[in-house]
Structures are given as structure tokens and as C-alpha cells.
GROMACS .gro file of C-alpha atoms in nm:
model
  325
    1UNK     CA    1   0.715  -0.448  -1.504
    2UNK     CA    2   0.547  -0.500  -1.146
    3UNK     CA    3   0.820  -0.723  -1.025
    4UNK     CA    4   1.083  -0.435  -1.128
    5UNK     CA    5   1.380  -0.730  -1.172
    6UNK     CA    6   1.282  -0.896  -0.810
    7UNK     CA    7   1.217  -1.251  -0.793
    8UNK     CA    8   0.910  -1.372  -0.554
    9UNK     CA    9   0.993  -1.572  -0.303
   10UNK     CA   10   0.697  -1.812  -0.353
   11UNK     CA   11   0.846  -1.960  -0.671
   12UNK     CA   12   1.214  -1.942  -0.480
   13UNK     CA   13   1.044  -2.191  -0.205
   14UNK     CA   14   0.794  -2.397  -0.446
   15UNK     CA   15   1.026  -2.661  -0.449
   16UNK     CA   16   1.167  -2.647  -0.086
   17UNK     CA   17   0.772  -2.687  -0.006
   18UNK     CA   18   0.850  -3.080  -0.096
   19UNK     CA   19   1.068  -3.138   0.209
   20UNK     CA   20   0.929  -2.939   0.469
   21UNK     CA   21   0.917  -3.117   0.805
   22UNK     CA   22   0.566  -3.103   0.915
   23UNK     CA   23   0.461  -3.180   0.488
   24UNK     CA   24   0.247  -3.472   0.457
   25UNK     CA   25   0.362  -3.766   0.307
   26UNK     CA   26   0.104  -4.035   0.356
   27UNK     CA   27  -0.255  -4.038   0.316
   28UNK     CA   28  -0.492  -3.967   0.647
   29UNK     CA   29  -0.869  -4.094   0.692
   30UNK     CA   30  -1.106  -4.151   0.909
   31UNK     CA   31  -1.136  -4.483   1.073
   32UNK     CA   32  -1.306  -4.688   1.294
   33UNK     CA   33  -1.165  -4.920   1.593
   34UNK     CA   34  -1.124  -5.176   1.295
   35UNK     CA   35  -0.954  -4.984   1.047
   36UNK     CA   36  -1.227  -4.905   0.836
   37UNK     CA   37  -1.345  -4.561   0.706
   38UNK     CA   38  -1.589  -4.392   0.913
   39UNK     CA   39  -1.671  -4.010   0.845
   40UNK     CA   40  -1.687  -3.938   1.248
   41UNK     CA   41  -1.396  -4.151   1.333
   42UNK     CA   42  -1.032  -3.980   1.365
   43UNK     CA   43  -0.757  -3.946   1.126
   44UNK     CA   44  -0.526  -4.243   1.094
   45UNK     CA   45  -0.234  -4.306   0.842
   46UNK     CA   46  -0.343  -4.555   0.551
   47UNK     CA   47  -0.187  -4.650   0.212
   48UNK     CA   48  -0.257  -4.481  -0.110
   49UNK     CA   49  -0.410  -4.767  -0.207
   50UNK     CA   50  -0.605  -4.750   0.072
   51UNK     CA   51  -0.701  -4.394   0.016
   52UNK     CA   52  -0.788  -4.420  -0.335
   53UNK     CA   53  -1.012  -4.742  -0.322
   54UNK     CA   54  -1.268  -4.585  -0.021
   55UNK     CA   55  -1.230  -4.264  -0.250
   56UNK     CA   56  -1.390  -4.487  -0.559
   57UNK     CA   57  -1.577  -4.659  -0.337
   58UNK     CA   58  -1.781  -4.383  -0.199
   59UNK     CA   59  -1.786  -4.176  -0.544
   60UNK     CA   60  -1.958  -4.492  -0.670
   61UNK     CA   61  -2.217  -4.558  -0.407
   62UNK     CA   62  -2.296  -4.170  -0.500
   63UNK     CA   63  -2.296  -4.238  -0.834
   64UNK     CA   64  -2.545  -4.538  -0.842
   65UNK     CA   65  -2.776  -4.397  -0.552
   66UNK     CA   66  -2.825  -4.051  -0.712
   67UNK     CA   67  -2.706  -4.038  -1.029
   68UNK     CA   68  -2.456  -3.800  -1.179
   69UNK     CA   69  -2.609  -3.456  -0.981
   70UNK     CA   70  -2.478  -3.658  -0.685
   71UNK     CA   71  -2.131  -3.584  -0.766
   72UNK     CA   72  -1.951  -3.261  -0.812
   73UNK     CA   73  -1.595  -3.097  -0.789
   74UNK     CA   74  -1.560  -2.786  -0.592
   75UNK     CA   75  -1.184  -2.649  -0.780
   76UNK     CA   76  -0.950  -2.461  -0.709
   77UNK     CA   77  -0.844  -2.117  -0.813
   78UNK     CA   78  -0.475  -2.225  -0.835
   79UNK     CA   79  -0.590  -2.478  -1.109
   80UNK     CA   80  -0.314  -2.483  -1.371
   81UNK     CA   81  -0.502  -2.462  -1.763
   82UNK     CA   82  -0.407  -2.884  -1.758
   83UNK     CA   83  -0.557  -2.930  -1.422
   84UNK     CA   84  -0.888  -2.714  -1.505
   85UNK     CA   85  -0.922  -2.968  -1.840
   86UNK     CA   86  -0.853  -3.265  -1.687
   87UNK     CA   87  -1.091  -3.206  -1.422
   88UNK     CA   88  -1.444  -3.065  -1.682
   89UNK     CA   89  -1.340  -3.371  -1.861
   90UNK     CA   90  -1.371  -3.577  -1.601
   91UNK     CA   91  -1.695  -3.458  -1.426
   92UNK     CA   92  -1.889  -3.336  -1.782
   93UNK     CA   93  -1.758  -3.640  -2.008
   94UNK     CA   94  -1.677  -3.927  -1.753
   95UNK     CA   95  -2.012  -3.855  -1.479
   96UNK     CA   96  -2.220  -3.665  -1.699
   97UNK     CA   97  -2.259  -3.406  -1.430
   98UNK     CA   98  -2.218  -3.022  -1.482
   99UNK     CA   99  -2.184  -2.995  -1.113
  100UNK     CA  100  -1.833  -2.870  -1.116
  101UNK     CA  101  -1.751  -2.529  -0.984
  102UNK     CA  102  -1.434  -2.295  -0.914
  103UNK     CA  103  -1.277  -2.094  -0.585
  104UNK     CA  104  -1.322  -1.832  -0.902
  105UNK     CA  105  -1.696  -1.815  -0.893
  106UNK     CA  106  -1.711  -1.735  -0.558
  107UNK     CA  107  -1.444  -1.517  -0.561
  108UNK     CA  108  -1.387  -1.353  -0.849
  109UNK     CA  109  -1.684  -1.336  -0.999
  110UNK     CA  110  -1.870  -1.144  -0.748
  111UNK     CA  111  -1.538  -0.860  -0.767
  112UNK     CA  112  -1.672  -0.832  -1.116
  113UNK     CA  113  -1.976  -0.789  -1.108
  114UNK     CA  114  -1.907  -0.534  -0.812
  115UNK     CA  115  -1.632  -0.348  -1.023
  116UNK     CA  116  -1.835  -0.287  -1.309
  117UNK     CA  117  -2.197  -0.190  -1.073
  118UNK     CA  118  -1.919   0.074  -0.893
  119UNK     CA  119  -1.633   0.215  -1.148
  120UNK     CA  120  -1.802   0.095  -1.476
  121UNK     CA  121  -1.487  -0.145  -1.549
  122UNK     CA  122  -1.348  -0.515  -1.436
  123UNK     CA  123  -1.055  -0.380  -1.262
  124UNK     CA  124  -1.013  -0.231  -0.915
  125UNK     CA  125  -0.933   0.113  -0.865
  126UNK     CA  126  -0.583   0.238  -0.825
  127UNK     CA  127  -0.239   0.233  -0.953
  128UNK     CA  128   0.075   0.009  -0.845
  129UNK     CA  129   0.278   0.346  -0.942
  130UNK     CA  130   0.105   0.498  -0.599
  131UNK     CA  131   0.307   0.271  -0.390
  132UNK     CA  132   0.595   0.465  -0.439
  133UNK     CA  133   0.386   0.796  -0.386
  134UNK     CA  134   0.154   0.759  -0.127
  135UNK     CA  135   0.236   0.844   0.220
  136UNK     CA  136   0.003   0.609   0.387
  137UNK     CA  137  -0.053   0.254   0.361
  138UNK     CA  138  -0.399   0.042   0.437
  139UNK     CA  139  -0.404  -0.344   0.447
  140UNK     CA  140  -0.735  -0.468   0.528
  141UNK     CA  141  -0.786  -0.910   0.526
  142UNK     CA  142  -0.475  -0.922   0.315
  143UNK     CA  143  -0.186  -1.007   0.492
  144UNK     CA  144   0.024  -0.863   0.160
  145UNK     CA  145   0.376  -0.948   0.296
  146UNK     CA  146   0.314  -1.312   0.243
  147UNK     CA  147   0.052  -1.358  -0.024
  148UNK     CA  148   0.191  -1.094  -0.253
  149UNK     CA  149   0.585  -1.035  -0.185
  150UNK     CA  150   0.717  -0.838  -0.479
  151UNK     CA  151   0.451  -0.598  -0.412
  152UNK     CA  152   0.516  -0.585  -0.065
  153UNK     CA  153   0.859  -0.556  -0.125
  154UNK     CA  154   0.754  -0.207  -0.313
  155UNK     CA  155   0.569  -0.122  -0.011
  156UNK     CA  156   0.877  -0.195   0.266
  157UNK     CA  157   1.122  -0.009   0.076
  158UNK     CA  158   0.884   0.300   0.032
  159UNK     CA  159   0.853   0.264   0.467
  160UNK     CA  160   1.189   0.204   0.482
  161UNK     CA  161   1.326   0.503   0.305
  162UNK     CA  162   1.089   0.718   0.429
  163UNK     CA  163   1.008   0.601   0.799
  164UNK     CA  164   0.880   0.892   0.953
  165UNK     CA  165   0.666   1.011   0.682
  166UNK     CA  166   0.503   0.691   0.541
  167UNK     CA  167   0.272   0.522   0.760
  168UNK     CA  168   0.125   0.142   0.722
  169UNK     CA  169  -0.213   0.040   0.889
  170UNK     CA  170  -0.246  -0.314   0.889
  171UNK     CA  171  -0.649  -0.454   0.984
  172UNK     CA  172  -0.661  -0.803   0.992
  173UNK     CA  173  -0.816  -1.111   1.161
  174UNK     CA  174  -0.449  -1.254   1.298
  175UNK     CA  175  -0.116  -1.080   1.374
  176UNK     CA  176   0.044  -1.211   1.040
  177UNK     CA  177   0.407  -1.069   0.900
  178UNK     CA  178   0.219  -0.777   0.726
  179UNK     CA  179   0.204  -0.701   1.108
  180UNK     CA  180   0.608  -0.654   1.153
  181UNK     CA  181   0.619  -0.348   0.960
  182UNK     CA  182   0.254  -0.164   1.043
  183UNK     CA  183   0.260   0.116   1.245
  184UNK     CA  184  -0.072   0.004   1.388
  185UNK     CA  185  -0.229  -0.324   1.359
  186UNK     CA  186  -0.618  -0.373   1.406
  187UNK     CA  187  -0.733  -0.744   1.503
  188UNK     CA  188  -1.072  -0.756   1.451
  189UNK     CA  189  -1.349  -1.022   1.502
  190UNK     CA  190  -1.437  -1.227   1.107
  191UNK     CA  191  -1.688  -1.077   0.917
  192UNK     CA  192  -1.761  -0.797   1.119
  193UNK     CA  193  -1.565  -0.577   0.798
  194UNK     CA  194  -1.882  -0.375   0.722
  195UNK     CA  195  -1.928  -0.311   1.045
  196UNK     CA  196  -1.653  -0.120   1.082
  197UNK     CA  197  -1.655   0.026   0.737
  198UNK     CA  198  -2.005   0.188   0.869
  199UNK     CA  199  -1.833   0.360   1.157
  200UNK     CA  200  -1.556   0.539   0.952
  201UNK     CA  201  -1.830   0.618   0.688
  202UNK     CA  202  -2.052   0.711   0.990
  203UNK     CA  203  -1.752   0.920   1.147
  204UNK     CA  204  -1.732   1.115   0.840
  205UNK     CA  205  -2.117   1.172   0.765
  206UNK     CA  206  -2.160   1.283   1.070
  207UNK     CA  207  -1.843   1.427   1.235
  208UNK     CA  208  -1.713   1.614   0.909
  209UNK     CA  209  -1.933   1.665   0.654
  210UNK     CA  210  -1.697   1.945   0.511
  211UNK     CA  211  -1.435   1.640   0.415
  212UNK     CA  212  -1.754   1.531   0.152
  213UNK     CA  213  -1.662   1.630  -0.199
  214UNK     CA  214  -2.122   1.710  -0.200
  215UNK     CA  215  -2.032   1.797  -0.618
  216UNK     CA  216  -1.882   1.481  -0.662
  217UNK     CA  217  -2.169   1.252  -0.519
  218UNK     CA  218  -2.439   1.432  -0.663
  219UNK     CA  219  -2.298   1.377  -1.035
  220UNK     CA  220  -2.148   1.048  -1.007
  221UNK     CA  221  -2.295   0.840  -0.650
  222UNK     CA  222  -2.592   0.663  -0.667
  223UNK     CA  223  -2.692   0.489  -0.299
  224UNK     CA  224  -2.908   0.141  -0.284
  225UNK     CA  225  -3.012  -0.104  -0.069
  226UNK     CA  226  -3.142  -0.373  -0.144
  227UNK     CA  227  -3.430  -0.657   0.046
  228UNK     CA  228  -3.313  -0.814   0.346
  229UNK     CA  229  -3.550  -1.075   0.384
  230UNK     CA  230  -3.452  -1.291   0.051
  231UNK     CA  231  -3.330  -1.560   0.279
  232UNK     CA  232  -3.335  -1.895   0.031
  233UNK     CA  233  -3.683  -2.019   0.080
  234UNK     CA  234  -3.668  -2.231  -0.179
  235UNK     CA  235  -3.719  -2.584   0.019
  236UNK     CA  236  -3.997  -2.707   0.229
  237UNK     CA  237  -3.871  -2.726   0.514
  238UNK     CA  238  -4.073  -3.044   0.644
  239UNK     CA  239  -3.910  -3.248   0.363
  240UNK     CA  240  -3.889  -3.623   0.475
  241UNK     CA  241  -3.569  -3.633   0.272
  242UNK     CA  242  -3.371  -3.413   0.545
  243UNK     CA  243  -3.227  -3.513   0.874
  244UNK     CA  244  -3.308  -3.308   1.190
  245UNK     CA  245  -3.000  -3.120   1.155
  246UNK     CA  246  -3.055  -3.018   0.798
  247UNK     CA  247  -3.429  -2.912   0.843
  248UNK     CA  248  -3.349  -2.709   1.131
  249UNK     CA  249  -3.109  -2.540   0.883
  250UNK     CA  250  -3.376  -2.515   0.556
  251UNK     CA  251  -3.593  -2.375   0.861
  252UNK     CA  252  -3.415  -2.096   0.918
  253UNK     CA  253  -3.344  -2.004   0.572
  254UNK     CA  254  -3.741  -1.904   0.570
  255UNK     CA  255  -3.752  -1.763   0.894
  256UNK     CA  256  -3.534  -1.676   1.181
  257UNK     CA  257  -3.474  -1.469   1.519
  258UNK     CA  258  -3.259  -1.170   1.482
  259UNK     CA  259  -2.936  -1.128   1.706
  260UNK     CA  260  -2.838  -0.818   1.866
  261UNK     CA  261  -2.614  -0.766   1.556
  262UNK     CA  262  -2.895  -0.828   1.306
  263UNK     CA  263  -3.132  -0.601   1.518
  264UNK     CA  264  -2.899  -0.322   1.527
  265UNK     CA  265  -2.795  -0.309   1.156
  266UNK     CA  266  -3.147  -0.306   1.069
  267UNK     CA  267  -3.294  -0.076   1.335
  268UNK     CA  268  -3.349   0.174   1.038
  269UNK     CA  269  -3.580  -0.073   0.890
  270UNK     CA  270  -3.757  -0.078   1.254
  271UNK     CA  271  -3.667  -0.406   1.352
  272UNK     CA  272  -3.478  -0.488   1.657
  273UNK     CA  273  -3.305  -0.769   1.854
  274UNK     CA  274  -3.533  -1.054   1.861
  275UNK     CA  275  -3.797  -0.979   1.632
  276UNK     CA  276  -3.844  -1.284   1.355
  277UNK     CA  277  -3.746  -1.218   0.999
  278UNK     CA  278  -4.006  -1.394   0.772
  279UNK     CA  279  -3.803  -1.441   0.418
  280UNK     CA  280  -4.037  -1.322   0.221
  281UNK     CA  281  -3.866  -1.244  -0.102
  282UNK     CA  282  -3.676  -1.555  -0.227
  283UNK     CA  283  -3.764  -1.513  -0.521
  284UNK     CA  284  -3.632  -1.142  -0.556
  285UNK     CA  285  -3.323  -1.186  -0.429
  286UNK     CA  286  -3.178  -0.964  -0.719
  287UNK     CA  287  -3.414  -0.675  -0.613
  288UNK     CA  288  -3.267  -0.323  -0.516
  289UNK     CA  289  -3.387   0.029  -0.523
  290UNK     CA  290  -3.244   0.397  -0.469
  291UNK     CA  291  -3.238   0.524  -0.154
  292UNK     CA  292  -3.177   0.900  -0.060
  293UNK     CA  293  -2.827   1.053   0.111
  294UNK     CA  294  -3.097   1.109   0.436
  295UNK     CA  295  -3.183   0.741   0.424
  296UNK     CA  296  -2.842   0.627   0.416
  297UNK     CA  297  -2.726   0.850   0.693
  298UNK     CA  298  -2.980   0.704   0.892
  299UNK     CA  299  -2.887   0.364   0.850
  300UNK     CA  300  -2.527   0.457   0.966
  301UNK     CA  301  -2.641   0.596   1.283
  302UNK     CA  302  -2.633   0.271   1.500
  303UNK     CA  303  -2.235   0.219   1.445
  304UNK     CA  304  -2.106   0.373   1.714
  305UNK     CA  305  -1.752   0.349   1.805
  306UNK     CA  306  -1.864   0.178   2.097
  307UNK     CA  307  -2.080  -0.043   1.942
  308UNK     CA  308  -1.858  -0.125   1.693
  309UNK     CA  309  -1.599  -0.201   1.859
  310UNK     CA  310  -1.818  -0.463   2.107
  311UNK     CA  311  -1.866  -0.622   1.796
  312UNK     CA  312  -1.585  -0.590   1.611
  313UNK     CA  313  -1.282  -0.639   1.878
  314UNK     CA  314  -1.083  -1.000   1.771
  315UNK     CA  315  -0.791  -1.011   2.033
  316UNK     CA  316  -0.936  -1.111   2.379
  317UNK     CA  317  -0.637  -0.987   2.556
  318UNK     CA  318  -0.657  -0.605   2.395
  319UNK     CA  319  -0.822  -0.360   2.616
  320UNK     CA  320  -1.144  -0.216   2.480
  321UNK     CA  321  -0.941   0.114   2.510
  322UNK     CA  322  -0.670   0.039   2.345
  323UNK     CA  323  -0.872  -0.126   2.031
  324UNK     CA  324  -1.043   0.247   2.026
  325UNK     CA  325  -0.742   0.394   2.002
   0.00000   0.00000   0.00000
């Protein structure tokens, strides 16, 4: 088995979880001067009762202004089978709405669909067997020491044993625990990721091409793209129904002002910084083609290691040098 005999920790401190010190015990809302809910006032202690009353009261005033598409449950992926019933019953049978959705959907669902477009199966690539093989170790966003232990576990006593040969990179948003046993750890900025998964693919497309297995991406590699003006599109925009705030948003899901990141990642498309992206395929949003090995090289060419890391550099206190290193 996975585990190999060891117990996770997680279940060892599920119940410990109930008397934790900073846990909270009491329900918090926002509240006016008086006492009485207000969505921009600040949290205040109140009574269950309390809690669940402005809770119906609200659902209700939903309910009867909008009917049941003004009601939904966003879920979570740690829904237990009981939980996950209880709550379709509630929002399909009790409101009539289908507007529930999962963490899952979000999550899981677009790993699928990405497994089976890239390896042809729903499962990732790779073996838990290589733990105890391989002689380097990449953590990228997953902070594996505390969200999965017994594999982590695998992981420390393959460093452990074999310290000067085994080597753990750890790239992550926040020094985390994962971070205690890396050999290097690599803060870098949220959702800059692809940007510097462009560099290393960059650094290897065009530093050494002789590390390309050229037989192996003829037969089996296929490179897309896809539009990048799908945008949404799909409200007007000048819609009495929204509030400034919210057409200002619609607005720029039709149209908008590239940034200096925007401009650079699509500088093969011959845009630049500043230029306005007209969304002109909402409707396609599905829509890819093939592109050629030439085409994709090209794209890679703006990520730089110095542009990359400008971009991609999350600790304020590291020295640019020192993140390039």
C-alpha cells in the first residue's frame, strides 16, 4: 500500500483540531453600530441563533426577489458522500435550483480533461515507486510535507538516507515546511507558474537543443494554441441592472488594455504593452489550432531569465541575484 504501515498525521490530529486555542467557537458577523448585520460592517461575536436567523433571513429575501437561480451552494471538495446528499437535496428538492456546484469542478475536472488531451488517460503521469528511485525531487504549489504526509514521509527518508545524492527543489508561493528539507526553495510571485515554465522550456529550446528527444516529438507531440481574445462577452455591458463597479467589470470582459505582462506574452501575436484587446471570440472560446515547433519557439522567446524573474520574484527581501541563482 502507499501508506506502507504509517499512519498520517492528519487523522492523528482530526480530533485535537476541536481544542485548538485560536479554533472558533462562536459565530462572527458583520454588524452595524446597533448590532445589526451589515455586509461592510466588522466582525462581531453573535449567538447561533443569531447567526442562523440573518442566514434564513437573507436566503429568503433571495429567494422571493429572484427566485430559486438566486440561490446556489458553492461545495466543498472535502464533502463526505452524506454531506454531498444532504446538500443536492437541499438546493435541487427544497429551492428548486440546480445552482449547486463543487471545489471538484473547478479543480478536478479541468486535470481531466487535461490528462486525457496530454497522456490519453485520467491519471497523472508517474509512479509513487519513483520516490524511492529518483535522485531529485521537484515540489511546485504543493507544499507536500503538510498536505500529503505519508507521502512525504517516503520522500524525507529517501533525502535522509541518501543526503548527498538526492536533491529536493521546493517552488512555492510561501516558505512552508516542505521548505525545511529543500535544498533550494524558489518563492515566486502567484500565478506567474507559466511564466516560468516558459523560461526552462525556453532555456532548453534554445540553449540545448541536443537534450530534445526530436524522434520522440515528431511521433507523439502535437503543439496548439488556442484564441486569446475569447474574453466572456456575453453581457451588455450598459445593462441598467449592474452597479458601476460591476459594469466596469462586464466592460472589460469585452475589451481591455494590455499590461506589460499581457504585451509581452503575446508579442508573438504582435501585440504589445498597451494596445486594447477587443474580445472578439466569445463565442469560440473552445477554439484551438496546430501550430508548428517554429511557431512555438517563437512564442518562448520573450521569457528571458531576466524578464522572468521581474515578473516572477515573490520574496521582496531576496536579491534579484540570488532569485537567478
Amino acid at each position: 500500500p502507499v501508506n506502507r504501515g504509517l499512519n498520517c498525521i492528519k487523522g492523528y490530529f482530526n480530533a485535537k483540531i476541536m481544542y485548538g486555542e485560536d479554533r472558533l467557537k462562536t459565530p462572527l458577523m458583520r454588524v452595524d453600530t446597533n448590532g445589526n448585520f451589515d455586509k461592510n460592517g466588522k466582525f462581531k461575536p453573535v449567538s447561533w441563533k443569531k447567526a442562523f436567523d440573518e442566514m434564513e433571513k437573507q436566503i429568503k429575501k433571495s429567494l422571493k426577489e429572484l427566485g430559486p437561480t438566486g440561490i446556489g451552494i458553492f461545495g466543498s471538495g472535502q464533502y463526505t458522500v452524506q454531506e454531498g446528499y444532504a446538500a443536492v437535496k437541499l438546493m435541487k428538492a427544497g429551492f428548486r435550483s440546480n445552482n449547486i456546484d463543487p471545489n471538484a469542478r473547478h479543480c478536478m475536472a479541468s486535470a481531466v480533461a487535461g490528462f486525457i488531451q496530454t497522456f490519453g488517460i485520467d491519471e497523472p503521469s508517474g509512479c509513487y515507486d519513483d520516490i524511492e528511485l529518483t535522485d531529485t525531487v521537484i515540489t511546485w504549489g504543493s507544499n507536500m510535507a503538510e498536505m500529503h504526509p505519508i507521502l512525504w514521509s517516503r520522500v524525507t527518508d529517501r533525502k535522509l538516507n541518501n543526503p548527498d545524492k538526492v536533491k529536493v527543489v521546493n517552488l512555492t508561493t510561501f516558505t512552508n515546511r516542505t521548505s525545511d528539507l529543500a535544498d533550494i526553495e524558489i518563492v515566486f510571485r502567484p500565478q506567474t507558474d507559466l511564466a516560468i515554465w516558459n523560461y526552462i522550456a525556453r532555456e532548453i529550446v534554445y540553449n540545448y537543443p541536443q537534450a530534445i528527444d526530436w524522434d520522440f516529438v515528431k511521433k507523439h507531440t502535437v503543439f496548439a494554441t488556442g484564441v486569446v481574445d475569447t474574453g466572456y462577452g456575453m453581457r451588455n455591458p450598459d445593462h441598467p441592472k449592474f452597479t458601476d463597479k460591476e459594469r466596469q467589470t462586464v466592460k472589460h470582459q469585452v475589451s481591455k488594455k494590455l499590461s506589460k505582462a499581457e504585451g509581452v506574452s503575446l508579442a508573438y501575436l504582435g501585440y504589445k504593452e498597451g494596445d486594447t484587446l477587443e474580445m472578439k471570440n466569445a463565442k469560440t472560446a473552445g477554439k484551438h489550432w496546430q501550430i508548428s515547433f517554429d511557431d512555438f519557439k517563437k512564442a518562448l522567446a520573450p521569457y528571458t531569465l531576466d524578464y522572468v524573474t521581474e515578473v516572477s520574484k515573490g520574496n521582496p527581501n531576496e536579491s534579484i541575484e540570488n532569485y537567478k541563482n
